[in-house]
């Protein structure tokens, strides 16, 4: 799988990519085997993965990376981002007790943090189509406004909101714009729109974003 990914990156002239890590061995098997090609990030918190076909995701530490391991790998330059943070799929409050030490670690090492926002896709759809997926799913945990207490504590923290727009029942549109307006260290990508909607719909949303004054915070993301 790794060689296929690297070959596709080469064909598309992609020189560097974030890589979401699901278990500690990924550091050796991916980052160590392809030095300089990936920035490691931790996929967390992970929904329960009791059996196949679910992928393993920090199974030994119940869906969150061990903090001692995470700090060691971060200090060594192996981990360069926290995320994708998947609060909607576990039903966890982004500012809950469970996440507190991870936000503190991100602040200590000035790690950017990537957060899956909005209300979906829900269980039963796409990569989460298996009926056993995500018993704790709560789409309201994808509200970007829930990140405000974290940003008040760590006002220089860089947060990437993943999958912004377009407006609709799944999107927290007004909350997203308000957070972008209030915090200059909040960035975003359009990595659902640019892969699932028509080029015309993507163009319309891109114009709306730029006209709103947020073009300098838009990051490319292919998810």
mmCIF file of C-alpha atoms in Angstrom:
data_model
loop_
_atom_site.group_PDB
_atom_site.id
_atom_site.type_symbol
_atom_site.label_atom_id
_atom_site.label_comp_id
_atom_site.label_asym_id
_atom_site.label_seq_id
_atom_site.Cartn_x
_atom_site.Cartn_y
_atom_site.Cartn_z
ATOM 1 C CA UNK A 1 0.000 0.000 0.000
ATOM 2 C CA UNK A 2 2.805 2.399 0.876
ATOM 3 C CA UNK A 3 4.585 1.877 -2.432
ATOM 4 C CA UNK A 4 1.337 2.467 -4.317
ATOM 5 C CA UNK A 5 0.733 5.720 -2.440
ATOM 6 C CA UNK A 6 4.274 6.924 -3.110
ATOM 7 C CA UNK A 7 3.976 6.042 -6.796
ATOM 8 C CA UNK A 8 0.730 8.008 -7.067
ATOM 9 C CA UNK A 9 2.292 10.965 -5.240
ATOM 10 C CA UNK A 10 5.203 10.915 -7.671
ATOM 11 C CA UNK A 11 2.862 10.741 -10.665
ATOM 12 C CA UNK A 12 0.915 13.761 -9.381
ATOM 13 C CA UNK A 13 4.097 15.644 -8.371
ATOM 14 C CA UNK A 14 3.087 15.684 -4.683
ATOM 15 C CA UNK A 15 6.286 16.092 -2.715
ATOM 16 C CA UNK A 16 4.902 16.140 0.833
ATOM 17 C CA UNK A 17 1.672 15.021 2.472
ATOM 18 C CA UNK A 18 0.114 14.749 5.889
ATOM 19 C CA UNK A 19 -0.231 11.118 6.902
ATOM 20 C CA UNK A 20 -2.772 10.127 9.529
ATOM 21 C CA UNK A 21 -1.303 7.569 11.885
ATOM 22 C CA UNK A 22 -3.595 4.929 13.374
ATOM 23 C CA UNK A 23 -1.101 2.996 15.497
ATOM 24 C CA UNK A 24 2.478 3.457 16.729
ATOM 25 C CA UNK A 25 3.943 1.031 14.175
ATOM 26 C CA UNK A 26 2.948 3.457 11.393
ATOM 27 C CA UNK A 27 5.850 5.700 12.404
ATOM 28 C CA UNK A 28 8.360 3.034 11.432
ATOM 29 C CA UNK A 29 6.400 1.460 8.588
ATOM 30 C CA UNK A 30 5.502 4.727 6.831
ATOM 31 C CA UNK A 31 7.516 7.683 8.102
ATOM 32 C CA UNK A 32 10.679 5.667 8.592
ATOM 33 C CA UNK A 33 10.331 3.847 5.291
ATOM 34 C CA UNK A 34 9.709 7.014 3.276
ATOM 35 C CA UNK A 35 11.701 9.791 4.969
ATOM 36 C CA UNK A 36 10.804 13.312 3.950
ATOM 37 C CA UNK A 37 7.576 12.369 2.181
ATOM 38 C CA UNK A 38 5.084 12.587 5.046
ATOM 39 C CA UNK A 39 4.253 14.714 8.080
ATOM 40 C CA UNK A 40 2.846 12.364 10.686
ATOM 41 C CA UNK A 41 -0.437 13.135 12.406
ATOM 42 C CA UNK A 42 -2.553 11.220 14.898
ATOM 43 C CA UNK A 43 -6.046 10.108 13.889
ATOM 44 C CA UNK A 44 -8.087 10.529 17.108
ATOM 45 C CA UNK A 45 -10.240 9.984 19.070
ATOM 46 C CA UNK A 46 -11.068 6.753 17.295
ATOM 47 C CA UNK A 47 -14.482 5.122 17.300
ATOM 48 C CA UNK A 48 -14.572 1.568 18.708
ATOM 49 C CA UNK A 49 -13.060 -0.903 16.248
ATOM 50 C CA UNK A 50 -13.914 -4.301 17.737
ATOM 51 C CA UNK A 51 -13.354 -6.494 14.699
ATOM 52 C CA UNK A 52 -12.686 -6.543 10.978
ATOM 53 C CA UNK A 53 -13.257 -4.826 8.564
ATOM 54 C CA UNK A 54 -12.505 -1.847 10.818
ATOM 55 C CA UNK A 55 -8.950 -0.589 10.669
ATOM 56 C CA UNK A 56 -6.887 -0.591 13.830
ATOM 57 C CA UNK A 57 -6.732 2.779 15.529
ATOM 58 C CA UNK A 58 -4.776 3.019 18.787
ATOM 59 C CA UNK A 59 -6.621 -0.097 19.910
ATOM 60 C CA UNK A 60 -4.255 -0.799 22.803
ATOM 61 C CA UNK A 61 -4.926 2.627 24.337
ATOM 62 C CA UNK A 62 -8.679 2.718 23.622
ATOM 63 C CA UNK A 63 -8.722 5.082 20.681
ATOM 64 C CA UNK A 64 -6.331 7.789 21.862
ATOM 65 C CA UNK A 65 -2.546 7.706 21.439
ATOM 66 C CA UNK A 66 -0.505 7.142 24.572
ATOM 67 C CA UNK A 67 0.643 10.569 25.762
ATOM 68 C CA UNK A 68 4.170 9.460 26.634
ATOM 69 C CA UNK A 69 4.610 7.920 23.191
ATOM 70 C CA UNK A 70 3.054 10.947 21.493
ATOM 71 C CA UNK A 71 5.298 13.443 23.252
ATOM 72 C CA UNK A 72 8.396 11.376 22.505
ATOM 73 C CA UNK A 73 7.565 11.116 18.803
ATOM 74 C CA UNK A 74 6.648 14.802 18.630
ATOM 75 C CA UNK A 75 9.889 15.863 20.296
ATOM 76 C CA UNK A 76 11.763 13.638 17.831
ATOM 77 C CA UNK A 77 10.101 15.368 14.886
ATOM 78 C CA UNK A 78 8.069 12.335 13.817
ATOM 79 C CA UNK A 79 4.642 13.821 14.631
ATOM 80 C CA UNK A 80 3.972 17.245 13.119
ATOM 81 C CA UNK A 81 0.208 17.654 13.527
ATOM 82 C CA UNK A 82 -2.616 16.408 15.730
ATOM 83 C CA UNK A 83 -5.531 15.125 13.714
ATOM 84 C CA UNK A 84 -7.703 14.297 12.079
ATOM 85 C CA UNK A 85 -9.699 14.860 15.298
ATOM 86 C CA UNK A 86 -12.976 12.982 14.878
ATOM 87 C CA UNK A 87 -15.227 14.157 17.690
ATOM 88 C CA UNK A 88 -18.439 13.544 15.766
ATOM 89 C CA UNK A 89 -17.757 9.790 15.534
ATOM 90 C CA UNK A 90 -17.103 9.238 19.227
ATOM 91 C CA UNK A 91 -19.474 11.876 20.581
ATOM 92 C CA UNK A 92 -16.693 13.528 22.569
ATOM 93 C CA UNK A 93 -16.777 17.218 23.476
ATOM 94 C CA UNK A 94 -13.689 18.871 21.935
ATOM 95 C CA UNK A 95 -13.115 20.689 25.235
ATOM 96 C CA UNK A 96 -13.809 17.670 27.440
ATOM 97 C CA UNK A 97 -11.470 16.205 30.048
ATOM 98 C CA UNK A 98 -10.347 13.436 27.709
ATOM 99 C CA UNK A 99 -8.822 15.907 25.237
ATOM 100 C CA UNK A 100 -7.315 18.376 27.709
ATOM 101 C CA UNK A 101 -3.781 16.891 27.807
ATOM 102 C CA UNK A 102 -3.658 16.649 24.024
ATOM 103 C CA UNK A 103 -4.511 20.319 23.544
ATOM 104 C CA UNK A 104 -1.820 21.140 26.120
ATOM 105 C CA UNK A 105 0.728 19.029 24.250
ATOM 106 C CA UNK A 106 -0.168 20.709 20.947
ATOM 107 C CA UNK A 107 0.344 24.113 22.555
ATOM 108 C CA UNK A 108 3.653 23.070 24.133
ATOM 109 C CA UNK A 109 5.112 21.963 20.790
ATOM 110 C CA UNK A 110 3.239 24.482 18.599
ATOM 111 C CA UNK A 111 1.572 21.672 16.672
ATOM 112 C CA UNK A 112 -1.206 22.587 14.262
ATOM 113 C CA UNK A 113 -4.432 20.679 14.891
ATOM 114 C CA UNK A 114 -6.808 19.386 12.191
ATOM 115 C CA UNK A 115 -10.450 19.006 13.251
ATOM 116 C CA UNK A 116 -13.239 17.253 11.328
ATOM 117 C CA UNK A 117 -16.167 19.666 11.498
ATOM 118 C CA UNK A 118 -19.862 19.631 10.539
ATOM 119 C CA UNK A 119 -22.472 16.928 11.088
ATOM 120 C CA UNK A 120 -21.324 14.177 8.796
ATOM 121 C CA UNK A 121 -21.029 12.023 6.964
ATOM 122 C CA UNK A 122 -23.115 9.958 9.387
ATOM 123 C CA UNK A 123 -22.693 6.244 10.047
ATOM 124 C CA UNK A 124 -24.047 4.207 7.169
ATOM 125 C CA UNK A 125 -22.496 6.468 4.528
ATOM 126 C CA UNK A 126 -19.294 6.083 2.543
ATOM 127 C CA UNK A 127 -16.269 4.844 4.506
ATOM 128 C CA UNK A 128 -18.493 4.405 7.570
ATOM 129 C CA UNK A 129 -21.130 2.312 5.836
ATOM 130 C CA UNK A 130 -20.583 -0.720 8.076
ATOM 131 C CA UNK A 131 -23.592 -0.870 10.450
ATOM 132 C CA UNK A 132 -21.291 -1.471 13.431
ATOM 133 C CA UNK A 133 -19.575 1.859 12.971
ATOM 134 C CA UNK A 134 -19.608 4.654 15.475
ATOM 135 C CA UNK A 135 -22.238 3.889 18.143
ATOM 136 C CA UNK A 136 -21.335 7.162 19.876
ATOM 137 C CA UNK A 137 -21.858 9.312 16.789
ATOM 138 C CA UNK A 138 -23.087 12.822 17.583
ATOM 139 C CA UNK A 139 -23.062 15.291 14.706
ATOM 140 C CA UNK A 140 -23.403 18.252 17.074
ATOM 141 C CA UNK A 141 -19.823 17.641 18.232
ATOM 142 C CA UNK A 142 -18.741 18.899 14.804
ATOM 143 C CA UNK A 143 -19.750 22.448 15.688
ATOM 144 C CA UNK A 144 -16.669 24.712 15.318
ATOM 145 C CA UNK A 145 -18.003 26.921 18.131
ATOM 146 C CA UNK A 146 -17.027 24.126 20.549
ATOM 147 C CA UNK A 147 -13.387 24.996 19.812
ATOM 148 C CA UNK A 148 -13.724 28.487 21.288
ATOM 149 C CA UNK A 149 -12.770 27.508 24.874
ATOM 150 C CA UNK A 150 -9.625 25.829 23.524
ATOM 151 C CA UNK A 151 -8.657 28.929 21.542
ATOM 152 C CA UNK A 152 -9.280 31.153 24.549
ATOM 153 C CA UNK A 153 -6.768 29.070 26.526
ATOM 154 C CA UNK A 154 -4.310 28.795 23.642
ATOM 155 C CA UNK A 155 -4.920 31.877 21.444
ATOM 156 C CA UNK A 156 -1.904 31.242 19.188
ATOM 157 C CA UNK A 157 -2.853 27.642 18.401
ATOM 158 C CA UNK A 158 -3.280 26.944 14.696
ATOM 159 C CA UNK A 159 -6.439 24.972 13.959
ATOM 160 C CA UNK A 160 -7.419 23.601 10.553
ATOM 161 C CA UNK A 161 -11.169 23.164 10.075
ATOM 162 C CA UNK A 162 -11.648 20.265 7.695
ATOM 163 C CA UNK A 163 -14.437 20.014 5.102
ATOM 164 C CA UNK A 164 -15.822 23.561 5.191
ATOM 165 C CA UNK A 165 -18.984 24.339 3.172
ATOM 166 C CA UNK A 166 -21.221 24.575 1.344
ATOM 167 C CA UNK A 167 -24.127 25.869 3.464
ATOM 168 C CA UNK A 168 -26.754 23.261 4.234
ATOM 169 C CA UNK A 169 -28.190 21.064 6.981
ATOM 170 C CA UNK A 170 -24.883 19.269 7.583
ATOM 171 C CA UNK A 171 -22.788 22.423 7.832
ATOM 172 C CA UNK A 172 -22.297 24.828 10.729
ATOM 173 C CA UNK A 173 -21.876 27.683 8.304
ATOM 174 C CA UNK A 174 -22.416 30.731 10.530
ATOM 175 C CA UNK A 175 -20.366 29.213 13.352
ATOM 176 C CA UNK A 176 -17.515 28.539 10.934
ATOM 177 C CA UNK A 177 -17.462 32.100 9.581
ATOM 178 C CA UNK A 178 -17.661 33.536 13.110
ATOM 179 C CA UNK A 179 -14.665 31.469 14.265
ATOM 180 C CA UNK A 180 -12.638 32.489 11.211
ATOM 181 C CA UNK A 181 -13.488 36.125 11.839
ATOM 182 C CA UNK A 182 -12.560 36.039 15.536
ATOM 183 C CA UNK A 183 -9.362 33.959 15.365
ATOM 184 C CA UNK A 184 -6.671 34.640 12.775
ATOM 185 C CA UNK A 185 -4.962 31.331 13.563
ATOM 186 C CA UNK A 186 -7.929 29.296 12.305
ATOM 187 C CA UNK A 187 -7.563 27.881 8.783
ATOM 188 C CA UNK A 188 -9.739 25.578 6.696
ATOM 189 C CA UNK A 189 -9.917 23.253 3.729
ATOM 190 C CA UNK A 190 -12.646 22.352 1.216
ATOM 191 C CA UNK A 191 -11.757 18.679 0.948
ATOM 192 C CA UNK A 192 -15.288 17.353 0.550
ATOM 193 C CA UNK A 193 -16.471 19.963 -1.938
ATOM 194 C CA UNK A 194 -13.423 19.620 -4.147
ATOM 195 C CA UNK A 195 -13.846 15.857 -4.475
ATOM 196 C CA UNK A 196 -17.605 15.263 -4.519
ATOM 197 C CA UNK A 197 -19.368 18.292 -6.030
ATOM 198 C CA UNK A 198 -19.286 19.628 -9.570
ATOM 199 C CA UNK A 199 -16.559 22.043 -10.665
ATOM 200 C CA UNK A 200 -19.233 24.732 -10.932
ATOM 201 C CA UNK A 201 -20.401 24.196 -7.344
ATOM 202 C CA UNK A 202 -16.800 24.258 -6.158
ATOM 203 C CA UNK A 203 -16.186 27.507 -8.038
ATOM 204 C CA UNK A 204 -19.283 29.101 -6.480
ATOM 205 C CA UNK A 205 -18.226 28.173 -2.967
ATOM 206 C CA UNK A 206 -14.648 29.272 -3.565
ATOM 207 C CA UNK A 207 -15.875 32.698 -4.708
ATOM 208 C CA UNK A 208 -18.103 32.980 -1.625
ATOM 209 C CA UNK A 209 -15.138 32.218 0.634
ATOM 210 C CA UNK A 210 -12.828 34.709 -1.072
ATOM 211 C CA UNK A 211 -15.497 37.411 -1.142
ATOM 212 C CA UNK A 212 -15.968 36.916 2.604
ATOM 213 C CA UNK A 213 -12.283 37.776 3.091
ATOM 214 C CA UNK A 214 -11.011 34.320 4.053
ATOM 215 C CA UNK A 215 -8.997 33.444 0.953
ATOM 216 C CA UNK A 216 -5.695 33.740 2.847
ATOM 217 C CA UNK A 217 -6.794 31.031 5.274
ATOM 218 C CA UNK A 218 -7.807 28.444 2.673
ATOM 219 C CA UNK A 219 -5.564 25.382 2.598
ATOM 220 C CA UNK A 220 -5.495 22.732 -0.078
ATOM 221 C CA UNK A 221 -6.713 19.384 1.178
ATOM 222 C CA UNK A 222 -7.614 16.214 -0.696
ATOM 223 C CA UNK A 223 -8.660 14.329 2.475
#
